[in-house]
Coordinates of C-alpha atoms in Angstrom, one line a residue:
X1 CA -49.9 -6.3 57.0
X2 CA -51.6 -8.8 54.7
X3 CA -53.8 -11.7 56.2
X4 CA -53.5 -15.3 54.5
X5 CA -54.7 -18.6 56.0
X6 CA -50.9 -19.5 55.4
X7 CA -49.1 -17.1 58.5
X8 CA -45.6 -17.2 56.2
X9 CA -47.7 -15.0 53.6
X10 CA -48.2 -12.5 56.1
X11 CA -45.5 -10.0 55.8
X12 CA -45.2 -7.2 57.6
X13 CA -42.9 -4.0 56.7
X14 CA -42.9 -3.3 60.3
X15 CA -39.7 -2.4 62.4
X16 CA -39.1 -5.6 64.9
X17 CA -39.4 -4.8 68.4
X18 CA -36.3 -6.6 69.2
X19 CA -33.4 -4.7 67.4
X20 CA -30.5 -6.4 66.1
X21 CA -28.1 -4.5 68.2
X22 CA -30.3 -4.9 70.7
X23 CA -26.9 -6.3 73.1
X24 CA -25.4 -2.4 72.3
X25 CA -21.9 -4.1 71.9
X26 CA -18.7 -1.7 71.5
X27 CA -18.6 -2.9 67.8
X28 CA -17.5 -0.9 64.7
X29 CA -17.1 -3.7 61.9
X30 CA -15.5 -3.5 58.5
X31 CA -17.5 -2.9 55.5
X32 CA -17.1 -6.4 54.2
X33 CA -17.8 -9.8 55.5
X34 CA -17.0 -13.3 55.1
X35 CA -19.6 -15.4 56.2
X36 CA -17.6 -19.3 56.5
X37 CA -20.2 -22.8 56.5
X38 CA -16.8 -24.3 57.9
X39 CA -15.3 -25.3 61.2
X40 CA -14.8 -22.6 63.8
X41 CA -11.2 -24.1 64.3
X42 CA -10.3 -24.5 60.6
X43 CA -11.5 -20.5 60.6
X44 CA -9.8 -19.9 63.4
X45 CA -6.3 -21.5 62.3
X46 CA -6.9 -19.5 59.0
X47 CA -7.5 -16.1 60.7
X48 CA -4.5 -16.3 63.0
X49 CA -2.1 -17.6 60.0
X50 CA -3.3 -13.9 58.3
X51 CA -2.5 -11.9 61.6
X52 CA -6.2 -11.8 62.4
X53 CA -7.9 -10.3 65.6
X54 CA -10.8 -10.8 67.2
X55 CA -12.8 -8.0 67.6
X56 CA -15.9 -8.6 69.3
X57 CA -17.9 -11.9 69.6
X58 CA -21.5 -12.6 68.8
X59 CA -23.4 -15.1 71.4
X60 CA -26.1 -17.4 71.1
X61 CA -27.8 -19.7 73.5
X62 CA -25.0 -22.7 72.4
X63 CA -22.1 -21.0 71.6
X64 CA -20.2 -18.1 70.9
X65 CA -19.2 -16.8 67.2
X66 CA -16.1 -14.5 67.4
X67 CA -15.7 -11.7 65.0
X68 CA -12.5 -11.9 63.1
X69 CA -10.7 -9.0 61.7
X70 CA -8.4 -10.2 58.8
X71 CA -6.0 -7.6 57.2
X72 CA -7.2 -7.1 53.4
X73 CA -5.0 -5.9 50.6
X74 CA -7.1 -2.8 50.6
X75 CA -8.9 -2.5 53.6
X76 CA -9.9 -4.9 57.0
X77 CA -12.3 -7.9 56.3
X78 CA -14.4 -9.5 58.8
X79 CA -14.7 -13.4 59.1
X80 CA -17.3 -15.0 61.1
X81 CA -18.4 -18.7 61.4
X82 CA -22.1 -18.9 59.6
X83 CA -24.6 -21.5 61.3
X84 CA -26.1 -24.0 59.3
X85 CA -29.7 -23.4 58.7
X86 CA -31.4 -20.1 57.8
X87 CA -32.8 -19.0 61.3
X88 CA -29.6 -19.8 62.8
X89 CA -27.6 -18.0 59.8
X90 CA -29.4 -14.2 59.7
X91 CA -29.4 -14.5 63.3
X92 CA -26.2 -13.5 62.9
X93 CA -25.8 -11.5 59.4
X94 CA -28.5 -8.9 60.6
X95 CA -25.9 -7.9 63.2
X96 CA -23.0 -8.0 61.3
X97 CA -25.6 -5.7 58.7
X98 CA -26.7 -3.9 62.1
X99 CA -22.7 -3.4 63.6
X100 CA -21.2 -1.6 60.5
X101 CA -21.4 -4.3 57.5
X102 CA -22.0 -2.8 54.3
X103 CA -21.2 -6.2 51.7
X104 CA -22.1 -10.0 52.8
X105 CA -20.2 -13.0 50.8
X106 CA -21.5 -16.4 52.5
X107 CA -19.0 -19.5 51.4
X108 CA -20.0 -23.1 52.3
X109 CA -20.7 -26.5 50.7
X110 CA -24.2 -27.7 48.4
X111 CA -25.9 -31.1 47.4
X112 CA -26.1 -31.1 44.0
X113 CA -29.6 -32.1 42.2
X114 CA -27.7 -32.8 38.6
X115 CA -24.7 -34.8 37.4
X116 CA -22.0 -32.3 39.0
X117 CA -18.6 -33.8 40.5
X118 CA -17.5 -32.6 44.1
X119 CA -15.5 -29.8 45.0
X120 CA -17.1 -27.8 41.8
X121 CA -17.2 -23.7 42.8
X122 CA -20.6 -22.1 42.0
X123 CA -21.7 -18.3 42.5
X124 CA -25.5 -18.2 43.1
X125 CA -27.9 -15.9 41.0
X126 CA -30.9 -17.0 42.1
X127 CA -32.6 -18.9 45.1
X128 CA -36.1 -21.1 45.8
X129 CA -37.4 -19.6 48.4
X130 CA -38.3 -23.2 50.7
X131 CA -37.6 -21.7 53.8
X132 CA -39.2 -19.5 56.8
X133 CA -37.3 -16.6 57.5
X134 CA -37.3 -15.0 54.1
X135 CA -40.7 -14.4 54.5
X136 CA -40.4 -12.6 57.7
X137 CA -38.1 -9.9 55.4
X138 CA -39.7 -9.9 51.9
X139 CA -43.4 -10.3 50.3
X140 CA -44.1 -13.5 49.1
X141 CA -42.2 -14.8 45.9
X142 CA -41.2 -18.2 45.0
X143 CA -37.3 -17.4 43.7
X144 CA -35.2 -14.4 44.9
X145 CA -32.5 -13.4 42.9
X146 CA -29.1 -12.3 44.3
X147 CA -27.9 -8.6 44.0
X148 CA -26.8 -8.0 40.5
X149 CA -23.7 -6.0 41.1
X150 CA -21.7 -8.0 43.2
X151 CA -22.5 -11.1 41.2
X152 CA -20.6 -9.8 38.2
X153 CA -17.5 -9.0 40.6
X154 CA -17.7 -12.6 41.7
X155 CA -17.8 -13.7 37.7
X156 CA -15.0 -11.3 36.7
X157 CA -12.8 -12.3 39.8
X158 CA -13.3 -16.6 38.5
X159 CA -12.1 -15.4 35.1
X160 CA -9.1 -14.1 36.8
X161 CA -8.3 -17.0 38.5
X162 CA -9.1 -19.5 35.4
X163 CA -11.7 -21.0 37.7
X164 CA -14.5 -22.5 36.0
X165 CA -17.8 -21.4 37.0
X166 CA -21.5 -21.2 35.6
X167 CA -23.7 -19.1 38.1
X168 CA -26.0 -21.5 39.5
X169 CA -29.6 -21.5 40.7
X170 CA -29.7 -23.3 44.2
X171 CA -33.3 -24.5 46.3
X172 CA -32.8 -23.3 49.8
X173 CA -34.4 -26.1 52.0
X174 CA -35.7 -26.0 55.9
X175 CA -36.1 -29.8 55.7
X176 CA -32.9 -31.8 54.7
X177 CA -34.2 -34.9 55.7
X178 CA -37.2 -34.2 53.5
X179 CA -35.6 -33.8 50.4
X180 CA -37.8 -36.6 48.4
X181 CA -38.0 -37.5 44.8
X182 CA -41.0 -35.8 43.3
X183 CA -39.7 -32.3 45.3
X184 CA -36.3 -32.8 43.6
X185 CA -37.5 -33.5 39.9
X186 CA -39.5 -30.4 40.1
X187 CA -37.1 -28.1 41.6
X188 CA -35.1 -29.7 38.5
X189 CA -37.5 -28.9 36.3
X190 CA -37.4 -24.9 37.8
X191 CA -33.8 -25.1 37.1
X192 CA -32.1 -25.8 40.2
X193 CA -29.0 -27.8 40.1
X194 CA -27.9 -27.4 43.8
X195 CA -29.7 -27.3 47.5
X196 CA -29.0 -25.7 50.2
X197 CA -30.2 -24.0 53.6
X198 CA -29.3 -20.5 53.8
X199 CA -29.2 -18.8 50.9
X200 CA -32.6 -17.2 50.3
X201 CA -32.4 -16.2 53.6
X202 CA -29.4 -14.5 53.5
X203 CA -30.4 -12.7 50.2
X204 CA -33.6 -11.6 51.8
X205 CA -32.3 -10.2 55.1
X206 CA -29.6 -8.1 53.3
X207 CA -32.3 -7.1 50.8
X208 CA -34.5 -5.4 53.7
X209 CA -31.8 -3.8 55.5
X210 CA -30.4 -2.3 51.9
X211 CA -27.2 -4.0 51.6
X212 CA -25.3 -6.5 49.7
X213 CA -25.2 -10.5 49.8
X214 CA -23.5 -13.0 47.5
X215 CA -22.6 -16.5 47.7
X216 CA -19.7 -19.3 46.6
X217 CA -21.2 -22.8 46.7
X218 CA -18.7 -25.8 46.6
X219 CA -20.6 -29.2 45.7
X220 CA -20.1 -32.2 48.5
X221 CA -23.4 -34.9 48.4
X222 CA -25.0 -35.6 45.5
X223 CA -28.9 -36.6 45.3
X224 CA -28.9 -36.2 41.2
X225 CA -29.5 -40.1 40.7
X226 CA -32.3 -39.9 43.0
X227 CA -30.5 -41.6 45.7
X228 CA -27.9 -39.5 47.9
X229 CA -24.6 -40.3 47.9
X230 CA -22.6 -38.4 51.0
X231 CA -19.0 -38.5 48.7
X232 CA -16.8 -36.7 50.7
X233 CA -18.6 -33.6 51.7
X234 CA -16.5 -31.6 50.2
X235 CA -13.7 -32.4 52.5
X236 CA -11.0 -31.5 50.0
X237 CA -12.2 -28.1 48.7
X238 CA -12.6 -26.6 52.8
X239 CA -9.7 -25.1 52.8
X240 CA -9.8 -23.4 49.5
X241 CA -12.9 -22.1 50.1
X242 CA -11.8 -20.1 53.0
X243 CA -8.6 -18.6 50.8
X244 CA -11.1 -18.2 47.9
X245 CA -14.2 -16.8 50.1
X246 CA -11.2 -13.9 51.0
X247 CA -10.0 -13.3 48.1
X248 CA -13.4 -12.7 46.3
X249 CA -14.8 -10.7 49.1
X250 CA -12.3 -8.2 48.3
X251 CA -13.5 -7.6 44.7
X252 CA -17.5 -7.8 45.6

């Protein structure tokens, strides 16, 4: 392990002591995963409406996250509620990764830092890294870029919906109440056009344990005059994402 005054610098390549299947539950998941920044009743409405079961459940000191198995047209998919913020979030992809998960897609709502409308679809390519926890899975880096592969699956499979898309390049923030206007002209300036908690995160967990992340953004507040404006939240485009988030995890 390095040493830096800074202790996020310090990665180590070291095992963790605590495993993430450390609970040993009676779990076998499908390859693929939908990881929903939505409502656990809007995902569980969805997931019963599809014949879904639930498989297993994942606990946490506040609540549970159930495990839903949704028939595919070619295989199972799993959907799982995803926690908002990027501790909470790999908390729970590392043991979907460690229970059987080969391929992550993560779908929830952005800010936007530029002039772009609510409800607009975004695949990411490439993440700021303002958070903690990547740095407790990768070396030091200021932007991590999402896996290559599955990123062209997601472009190919907007083209075949006549959605349009432009991959975007998102700043993944621990502090959404610290979000001020010098830090957003020069993540502007870096190329960033949304903001968001998870997503470096996500990308760096599945990048250690050798699997494969991706990730739908749909915009809801806006901060790209400088001022935030809630809109809607992206009320209108929660629903879609959940049918969309499927649909695309079966072509990543």
């Amino acid at each position: 392990m390095n040493t830096s005054p800074i202790p996020l610098a310090e990665f180590s390549r070291e095992e963790g002591l605590i495993s993430p299947d450390f609970e040993h539950l009676p779990l076998t998941l499908p390859r693929r995963c939908l990881m929903a920044f939505l409502g656990e009743k809007r995902i569980a409405a969805f997931a019963e409406k599809r014949g879904g079961k639930v498989l297993g459940t994942f606990l946490s000191l506040t609540k549970p996250f159930p495990l839903y198995e949704v028939p595919g047209e070619k295989e199972p998919l799993l959907l799982v509620q995803a926690p908002a913020g990027a501790p909470a979030a790999v908390l729970i992809e590392d043991r979907l990764f460690a229970y059987g998960a080969e391929k992550v897609l993560a779908i929830g709502c952005c800010g936007s830092l530029a002039d772009i409308p609510e409800n607009c679809f975004f695949p990411i390519e490439k993440a700021l890294r303002d958070e903690g926890t990547s740095y407790h899975y990768l070396p030091p880096s200021r932007f991590i870029e999402l896996d290559k592969e599955p990123l062209l699956h997601l472009k190919d499979y907007f083209r075949k919906k006549n959605l349009p898309f432009s991959p975007a390049v998102t700043w993944t923030s621990d502090g959404f109440f610290r979000e001020t206007e010098e830090k957003i002209r020069r993540r502007r300036q870096e190329g960033c056009s949304l903001v968001d908690m998870e997503a470096s995160a996500l990308a760096a967990c599945a990048r250690y344990r050798g699997k494969e992340f991706a990730e739908i953004m749909f915009t809801a507040d806006t901060l790209s005059s400088l001022t935030h404006d809630q809109r809607r939240w992206g009320k209108e485009s929660r629903n879609a994402a959940l049918l969309l988030g499927m649909e695309a995890l079966e072509e990543i």
